[in-house]
Short mmCIF file of C-alpha atoms and ligand atoms in Angstrom, two decimals:
data_model
loop_
_atom_site.label_atom_id
_atom_site.label_comp_id
_atom_site.label_asym_id
_atom_site.label_seq_id
_atom_site.Cartn_x
_atom_site.Cartn_y
_atom_site.Cartn_z
CA MET A 5 -0.10 0.00 0.00
CA GLY A 6 1.06 3.59 -0.53
CA GLU A 7 0.18 6.40 1.83
CA PHE A 8 -2.71 5.93 4.15
CA PHE A 9 -4.42 9.23 5.32
CA ARG A 10 -7.47 9.81 7.60
CA PRO A 11 -8.35 13.50 7.69
CA GLU A 12 -10.29 14.61 10.78
CA ASN A 13 -12.25 17.58 9.35
CA ARG A 14 -13.47 19.03 6.12
CA ASP A 15 -10.57 21.41 5.50
CA ALA A 16 -7.94 18.59 5.95
CA LEU A 17 -10.08 16.48 3.53
CA VAL A 18 -10.29 19.24 0.93
CA SER A 19 -6.54 19.96 1.00
CA ALA A 20 -5.84 16.19 0.78
CA LEU A 21 -8.10 15.86 -2.21
CA SER A 22 -6.05 18.49 -4.10
CA ARG A 23 -2.75 16.84 -3.09
CA ARG A 24 -2.67 13.62 -5.13
CA HIS A 25 -4.79 10.82 -6.70
CA TRP A 26 -6.31 8.73 -3.91
CA ARG A 27 -8.46 5.64 -3.63
CA TYR A 28 -11.23 6.53 -1.17
CA LEU A 29 -12.22 4.24 1.73
CA ALA A 30 -15.46 4.28 3.75
CA GLY A 31 -16.79 1.05 5.20
CA GLY A 32 -14.58 -1.00 3.03
CA THR A 33 -17.31 -3.70 2.28
CA ASP A 34 -16.84 -3.29 -1.46
CA TYR A 35 -13.23 -2.14 -1.29
CA TYR A 36 -11.68 -5.04 0.63
CA PRO A 37 -13.26 -7.75 -1.43
CA SER A 38 -11.96 -5.95 -4.55
CA ILE A 39 -8.38 -6.24 -3.53
CA VAL A 40 -8.39 -9.95 -2.54
CA GLY A 41 -5.53 -11.62 -4.29
CA LYS A 42 -4.07 -8.36 -5.58
CA THR A 43 -1.27 -6.21 -4.31
CA GLU A 44 -2.74 -2.81 -3.37
CA THR A 45 -0.31 0.01 -4.25
CA SER A 46 -2.89 2.87 -4.20
CA ASP A 47 -2.74 5.73 -1.71
CA ILE A 48 -5.74 5.42 0.50
CA LEU A 49 -7.83 8.30 1.79
CA ASP A 50 -10.05 7.05 4.67
CA LEU A 51 -13.22 9.24 4.70
CA THR A 52 -14.62 7.95 8.08
CA ALA A 53 -13.29 10.54 10.60
CA VAL A 54 -14.81 13.55 8.94
CA ALA A 55 -17.90 14.49 11.07
CA GLU A 56 -19.55 16.55 8.40
CA LEU A 57 -19.70 13.40 6.19
CA ARG A 58 -21.81 11.44 8.60
CA GLY A 59 -25.23 11.63 9.99
CA ILE A 60 -28.90 12.41 9.12
CA SER A 61 -30.37 15.93 9.37
CA GLU A 62 -33.45 17.98 7.97
CA ASP A 63 -34.40 21.40 6.99
CA THR A 64 -37.60 22.76 5.48
CA ALA A 65 -36.98 21.54 1.94
CA TYR A 66 -34.72 18.46 2.36
CA TRP A 67 -33.48 15.55 4.37
CA ARG A 68 -29.71 15.07 4.21
CA ILE A 69 -27.79 11.90 4.73
CA GLY A 70 -24.07 12.22 4.95
CA ALA A 71 -22.00 9.90 2.61
CA THR A 72 -20.41 7.86 5.38
CA THR A 73 -23.69 7.25 7.19
CA SER A 74 -23.98 3.45 7.68
CA TRP A 75 -26.89 1.33 6.53
CA SER A 76 -27.62 0.46 10.26
CA GLU A 77 -27.94 4.22 11.02
CA ILE A 78 -30.44 4.54 8.18
CA ARG A 79 -32.29 1.35 9.10
CA ASP A 80 -32.70 2.47 12.78
CA TYR A 81 -33.52 6.23 12.09
CA ASN A 82 -37.04 7.39 12.95
CA PHE A 83 -37.89 8.55 9.34
CA PRO A 84 -41.52 9.28 8.23
CA PRO A 85 -43.26 6.49 6.01
CA PHE A 86 -42.00 8.31 2.92
CA PHE A 87 -38.62 6.76 3.60
CA ASP A 88 -39.84 3.20 3.99
CA GLY A 89 -38.33 2.15 0.74
CA LEU A 90 -34.90 3.33 1.74
CA ARG A 91 -35.23 1.96 5.35
CA LEU A 92 -36.23 -1.42 3.96
CA ALA A 93 -33.27 -1.41 1.50
CA ALA A 94 -31.03 -0.58 4.43
CA LYS A 95 -32.34 -3.73 6.22
CA GLU A 96 -31.56 -5.89 3.25
CA VAL A 97 -28.01 -4.69 2.49
CA GLY A 98 -25.99 -7.85 3.49
CA GLY A 99 -26.21 -8.88 7.09
CA MET A 100 -25.82 -6.95 10.41
CA GLN A 101 -22.05 -6.72 10.07
CA ILE A 102 -22.22 -5.28 6.57
CA GLN A 103 -25.02 -2.76 7.62
CA ALA A 104 -22.87 -1.68 10.49
CA SER A 105 -19.79 -0.83 8.27
CA GLY A 106 -21.23 -0.34 4.71
CA THR A 107 -22.14 3.27 3.94
CA ILE A 108 -24.81 4.86 1.52
CA GLY A 109 -22.01 6.79 -0.25
CA GLY A 110 -19.98 3.73 -0.80
CA ASN A 111 -23.03 1.90 -2.28
CA ILE A 112 -23.74 4.66 -4.86
CA CYS A 113 -19.96 5.17 -5.70
CA ASN A 114 -19.47 1.42 -6.21
CA ALA A 115 -22.35 1.73 -8.75
CA SER A 116 -23.18 -1.84 -9.11
CA PRO A 117 -26.39 -2.63 -11.15
CA ALA A 118 -27.51 -4.58 -8.10
CA ALA A 119 -26.88 -1.75 -5.55
CA ASP A 120 -29.97 -1.69 -3.29
CA GLY A 121 -29.44 1.99 -2.35
CA VAL A 122 -29.52 3.31 -5.92
CA THR A 123 -32.97 1.91 -6.62
CA ALA A 124 -34.43 3.28 -3.46
CA LEU A 125 -32.76 6.72 -3.82
CA LEU A 126 -33.94 7.04 -7.50
CA ALA A 127 -37.52 6.66 -6.23
CA LEU A 128 -36.89 9.37 -3.63
CA ASP A 129 -35.60 11.72 -6.37
CA ALA A 130 -32.43 12.18 -4.44
CA GLU A 131 -29.58 14.48 -5.34
CA VAL A 132 -26.00 13.85 -4.72
CA GLU A 133 -23.61 16.45 -3.08
CA ILE A 134 -20.22 16.23 -4.57
CA LEU A 135 -17.27 17.80 -2.65
CA GLY A 136 -14.07 18.75 -4.61
CA PRO A 137 -11.30 21.43 -4.28
CA GLN A 138 -13.72 23.94 -5.89
CA GLY A 139 -16.46 23.36 -3.34
CA ILE A 140 -19.80 21.49 -3.55
CA ARG A 141 -21.81 20.73 -6.72
CA VAL A 142 -25.15 18.90 -6.69
CA LEU A 143 -26.36 16.26 -9.31
CA PRO A 144 -29.50 14.30 -9.45
CA ILE A 145 -28.89 10.61 -8.71
CA ASP A 146 -29.92 9.57 -12.26
CA GLN A 147 -27.03 11.82 -13.55
CA PHE A 148 -24.57 10.65 -10.91
CA VAL A 149 -24.74 6.87 -11.56
CA ILE A 150 -24.18 6.68 -15.29
CA GLY A 151 -23.38 3.06 -15.91
CA ASN A 152 -22.17 -0.33 -14.60
CA ARG A 153 -19.60 0.85 -11.97
CA ARG A 154 -19.48 4.30 -13.50
CA THR A 155 -20.29 7.52 -11.77
CA ALA A 156 -19.98 11.25 -12.71
CA LEU A 157 -17.32 11.85 -10.11
CA LYS A 158 -14.32 13.68 -11.41
CA GLU A 159 -10.73 13.61 -10.31
CA ALA A 160 -10.38 14.83 -6.73
CA GLU A 161 -14.07 14.62 -5.96
CA ILE A 162 -15.85 12.55 -3.36
CA VAL A 163 -19.53 12.13 -2.51
CA TYR A 164 -20.24 14.42 0.46
CA GLY A 165 -23.92 13.62 1.15
CA ILE A 166 -27.34 12.87 -0.35
CA ARG A 167 -30.26 15.33 -0.30
CA ILE A 168 -33.77 14.00 -0.43
CA PRO A 169 -36.53 16.62 -1.24
CA LYS A 170 -39.51 16.56 1.10
CA PRO A 171 -42.72 15.26 -0.56
CA ALA A 172 -45.77 17.25 -1.63
CA GLY A 173 -49.41 16.03 -0.77
CA ASP A 174 -51.22 14.99 2.34
CA SER A 175 -49.44 11.65 2.89
CA ALA A 176 -46.47 9.89 1.38
CA PHE A 177 -45.27 6.27 1.50
CA GLY A 178 -42.15 4.46 0.38
CA TYR A 179 -41.78 0.93 -0.81
CA PHE A 180 -38.96 -1.55 -1.48
CA LYS A 181 -38.72 -5.17 -2.22
CA LYS A 182 -35.95 -7.27 -3.56
CA LEU A 183 -35.90 -10.72 -4.99
CA GLY A 184 -32.87 -13.02 -4.73
CA SER A 185 -32.15 -16.66 -5.12
CA ARG A 186 -32.67 -17.07 -1.27
CA ARG A 187 -34.41 -15.09 1.40
CA TYR A 188 -31.29 -13.40 3.11
CA LEU A 189 -27.86 -12.12 2.17
CA VAL A 190 -28.48 -12.19 -1.61
CA ILE A 191 -27.42 -10.16 -4.55
CA SER A 192 -30.67 -8.77 -6.01
CA LEU A 193 -32.11 -10.47 -9.16
CA VAL A 194 -34.77 -7.79 -9.38
CA MET A 195 -35.64 -4.89 -7.01
CA VAL A 196 -38.66 -2.64 -6.99
CA SER A 197 -38.93 0.60 -5.21
CA ALA A 198 -41.51 3.41 -5.08
CA VAL A 199 -42.67 6.60 -3.46
CA LEU A 200 -46.33 7.24 -3.49
CA CYS A 201 -47.98 10.54 -2.54
CA LEU A 202 -51.64 10.74 -1.90
CA THR A 203 -54.46 13.18 -1.33
CA LYS A 204 -56.82 12.71 1.73
CA ASP A 205 -59.23 10.88 -0.50
CA ARG A 206 -56.45 8.37 -1.47
CA LYS A 207 -55.84 9.61 -4.91
CA ILE A 208 -52.42 9.43 -6.37
CA THR A 209 -50.84 12.99 -6.80
CA ASP A 210 -47.29 11.73 -7.36
CA VAL A 211 -45.76 8.41 -7.87
CA ARG A 212 -42.20 7.41 -8.70
CA ILE A 213 -41.52 3.71 -9.48
CA THR A 214 -38.06 2.25 -10.03
CA VAL A 215 -36.75 -1.16 -10.97
CA GLY A 216 -33.12 -2.19 -10.23
CA ALA A 217 -30.86 -5.11 -11.31
CA CYS A 218 -32.64 -5.21 -14.64
CA SER A 219 -30.47 -2.80 -16.50
CA GLU A 220 -26.91 -1.30 -16.17
CA VAL A 221 -28.37 1.41 -13.89
CA ALA A 222 -31.77 1.32 -11.98
CA CYS A 223 -34.64 2.80 -14.16
CA ARG A 224 -37.72 4.81 -13.51
CA LEU A 225 -40.88 3.43 -15.17
CA PHE A 226 -42.26 6.77 -16.28
CA GLN A 227 -44.95 5.17 -18.55
CA LEU A 228 -46.37 3.24 -15.56
CA GLU A 229 -46.21 6.34 -13.39
CA LYS A 230 -48.20 8.18 -15.96
CA ALA A 231 -50.85 5.43 -16.19
CA LEU A 232 -51.30 5.57 -12.38
CA ALA A 233 -51.56 9.39 -12.06
CA GLY A 234 -54.83 10.52 -10.40
CA ALA A 235 -56.07 6.87 -9.74
CA SER A 236 -57.42 5.90 -6.39
CA ILE A 237 -55.28 3.32 -4.50
CA ASP A 238 -58.60 1.59 -3.70
CA GLU A 239 -59.08 0.75 -7.44
CA ASN A 240 -57.85 -2.61 -8.76
CA LEU A 241 -54.49 -1.17 -9.62
CA GLU A 242 -52.45 -4.22 -10.32
CA ASP A 243 -53.98 -4.66 -13.83
CA ALA A 244 -52.42 -1.32 -14.72
CA VAL A 245 -49.04 -2.92 -15.16
CA LYS A 246 -48.51 -3.74 -18.80
CA ALA A 247 -45.57 -5.36 -20.56
CA GLU A 248 -44.83 -2.11 -22.54
CA HIS A 249 -44.25 -0.24 -19.24
CA LEU A 250 -41.20 -2.48 -18.81
CA ALA A 251 -39.79 -1.96 -22.25
CA ILE A 252 -37.16 0.40 -20.81
CA LEU A 253 -35.46 -2.46 -18.89
CA SER A 254 -32.67 -4.48 -20.43
CA PRO A 255 -31.94 -7.31 -18.04
CA ILE A 256 -29.09 -9.64 -18.58
CA ASP A 257 -28.81 -13.52 -18.72
CA ASP A 258 -26.35 -14.69 -16.14
CA VAL A 259 -25.68 -17.64 -13.72
CA ARG A 260 -28.23 -16.33 -11.30
CA ALA A 261 -31.22 -15.83 -13.62
CA SER A 262 -32.23 -15.46 -17.20
CA ALA A 263 -33.31 -12.14 -18.70
CA GLU A 264 -36.82 -13.45 -19.28
CA TYR A 265 -37.10 -14.60 -15.70
CA ARG A 266 -36.08 -11.24 -14.53
CA LEU A 267 -38.64 -9.38 -16.72
CA GLN A 268 -41.44 -11.75 -15.53
CA ALA A 269 -40.35 -11.33 -11.92
CA ALA A 270 -40.22 -7.52 -12.22
CA GLN A 271 -43.79 -7.51 -13.68
CA SER A 272 -45.23 -9.63 -10.99
CA MET A 273 -43.42 -7.75 -8.15
CA LEU A 274 -44.95 -4.52 -9.50
CA ARG A 275 -48.38 -6.08 -9.56
CA ASP A 276 -47.95 -7.22 -5.92
CA MET A 277 -46.76 -3.67 -4.95
CA LEU A 278 -49.86 -2.01 -6.46
CA SER A 279 -52.11 -4.54 -4.84
CA GLU A 280 -50.38 -3.87 -1.45
CA TRP A 281 -51.04 -0.04 -1.79
CA GLY A 282 -54.81 -0.73 -1.40
CA GLN A 283 -54.14 -1.84 2.16
CA TYR A 284 -52.30 1.44 3.24
CA GLU A 285 -54.16 3.30 5.93
C1 FAD B 315 -21.11 -10.01 2.22
C2 FAD B 315 -21.64 -8.77 1.50
C3 FAD B 315 -22.91 -8.58 1.28
C4 FAD B 315 -23.42 -7.47 0.53
N1 FAD B 315 -24.64 -7.26 0.31
C5 FAD B 315 -25.16 -6.29 -0.36
C6 FAD B 315 -26.56 -6.09 -0.67
O1 FAD B 315 -27.37 -6.93 -0.25
N2 FAD B 315 -26.96 -5.02 -1.38
C7 FAD B 315 -26.06 -4.06 -1.75
O2 FAD B 315 -26.52 -3.08 -2.36
N3 FAD B 315 -24.70 -4.10 -1.50
C8 FAD B 315 -24.28 -5.19 -0.80
N4 FAD B 315 -22.96 -5.36 -0.57
C9 FAD B 315 -22.01 -4.34 -1.07
C10 FAD B 315 -21.55 -3.25 0.07
O3 FAD B 315 -21.74 -3.62 1.25
C11 FAD B 315 -22.39 -1.95 -0.20
O4 FAD B 315 -22.28 -1.48 -1.53
C12 FAD B 315 -21.84 -0.79 0.80
O5 FAD B 315 -22.89 0.23 0.84
C13 FAD B 315 -20.61 -0.17 0.36
O6 FAD B 315 -20.32 0.82 1.25
P1 FAD B 315 -18.76 0.91 2.00
O7 FAD B 315 -18.83 2.13 2.77
O8 FAD B 315 -18.39 -0.39 2.52
O9 FAD B 315 -17.94 1.27 0.53
P2 FAD B 315 -16.33 1.07 0.41
O10 FAD B 315 -16.12 -0.37 0.19
O11 FAD B 315 -15.60 1.72 1.40
O12 FAD B 315 -16.24 1.82 -1.00
C14 FAD B 315 -16.89 1.41 -2.19
C15 FAD B 315 -16.46 2.15 -3.35
O13 FAD B 315 -16.83 3.52 -3.29
C16 FAD B 315 -15.82 4.45 -3.16
N5 FAD B 315 -16.28 5.48 -2.11
C17 FAD B 315 -16.71 5.09 -0.81
N6 FAD B 315 -17.24 6.25 -0.37
C18 FAD B 315 -17.06 7.24 -1.19
C19 FAD B 315 -17.35 8.64 -1.15
N7 FAD B 315 -17.95 9.25 -0.09
N8 FAD B 315 -17.03 9.34 -2.27
C20 FAD B 315 -16.35 8.79 -3.34
N9 FAD B 315 -16.04 7.44 -3.37
C21 FAD B 315 -16.34 6.72 -2.29
C22 FAD B 315 -14.58 3.67 -2.79
O14 FAD B 315 -13.41 4.20 -3.26
C23 FAD B 315 -14.82 2.28 -3.45
O15 FAD B 315 -14.45 2.35 -4.81
C24 FAD B 315 -22.39 -6.47 0.08
C25 FAD B 315 -21.03 -6.67 0.41
C26 FAD B 315 -20.69 -7.78 1.06
C27 FAD B 315 -19.16 -7.96 1.35
#
């Protein structure tokens, strides 16, 4: 290994970013498996001691989650029901040890097509705060994760935090479900997440539906969202899901599942989700 540095505040972090090319380290749950059997020669910048990078806060317009906030902190935080999708995703990232070390920033920077956090954050319309020597810039999550293991981060930039705009409407709910080849500790074959905003008389004012692990990057199903706008959740909504709403997906065939299986599973998970909405109080 080259140099190892663990800055203890934002100023020290920013000055280190400008100093040289680093490999960043947060919880290490993606990083350490990636160096097994290799000789690591990179200089490592450990992000975990910078207080501004960690924790959950709220102002009038946004919730903010610092990049090195762990999945267990998100899982256990007293969020409103709007965050149920992200909280359920946090509960399903690996087991307890992975949730205690793994961070939300590491998940989106690793940018795996099967990253549970990306699918849930896309439904929340999240924005990514990026810190570099020039200060902070903000990108919507769909412009941040741009491909399989590819992000919009430039040289000397890190993810600083994630902003989640507060929902409009009388009540808002979140949803997340993942399908794997066994119940626990799985890499997702398909993930479905959503945010649903309702009027007092249970009509849909805003809905965002995302599917993960069925394309290079998680996708929003805009056509399905359009078909549901204005509907009451007490209608028989599951029949609203049509094959053409999933045309945007491009799942792969691999050892874990065929593309056809993934598509069928996504359709049936979406139908189950819409039927569950009728039970929301
Ligand atoms: C056994 C096991 C089970 C797992 N199960 C799941 C699962 O079910 N679902 C799932 O989605 N993932 C899973 N993962 C993957 C991993 O735990 C998550 O992606 C986790 O959120 C990564 O966070 P981390 O802090 O450990 O990232 P790290 O390993 O520290 O970093 C990951 C990558 O992101 C970069 N990075 C980290 N933080 C930043 C930052 N703030 N700015 C810029 N770059 C940064 C690092 O340089 C590295 O390239 C699993 C991993 C293991 C080992």
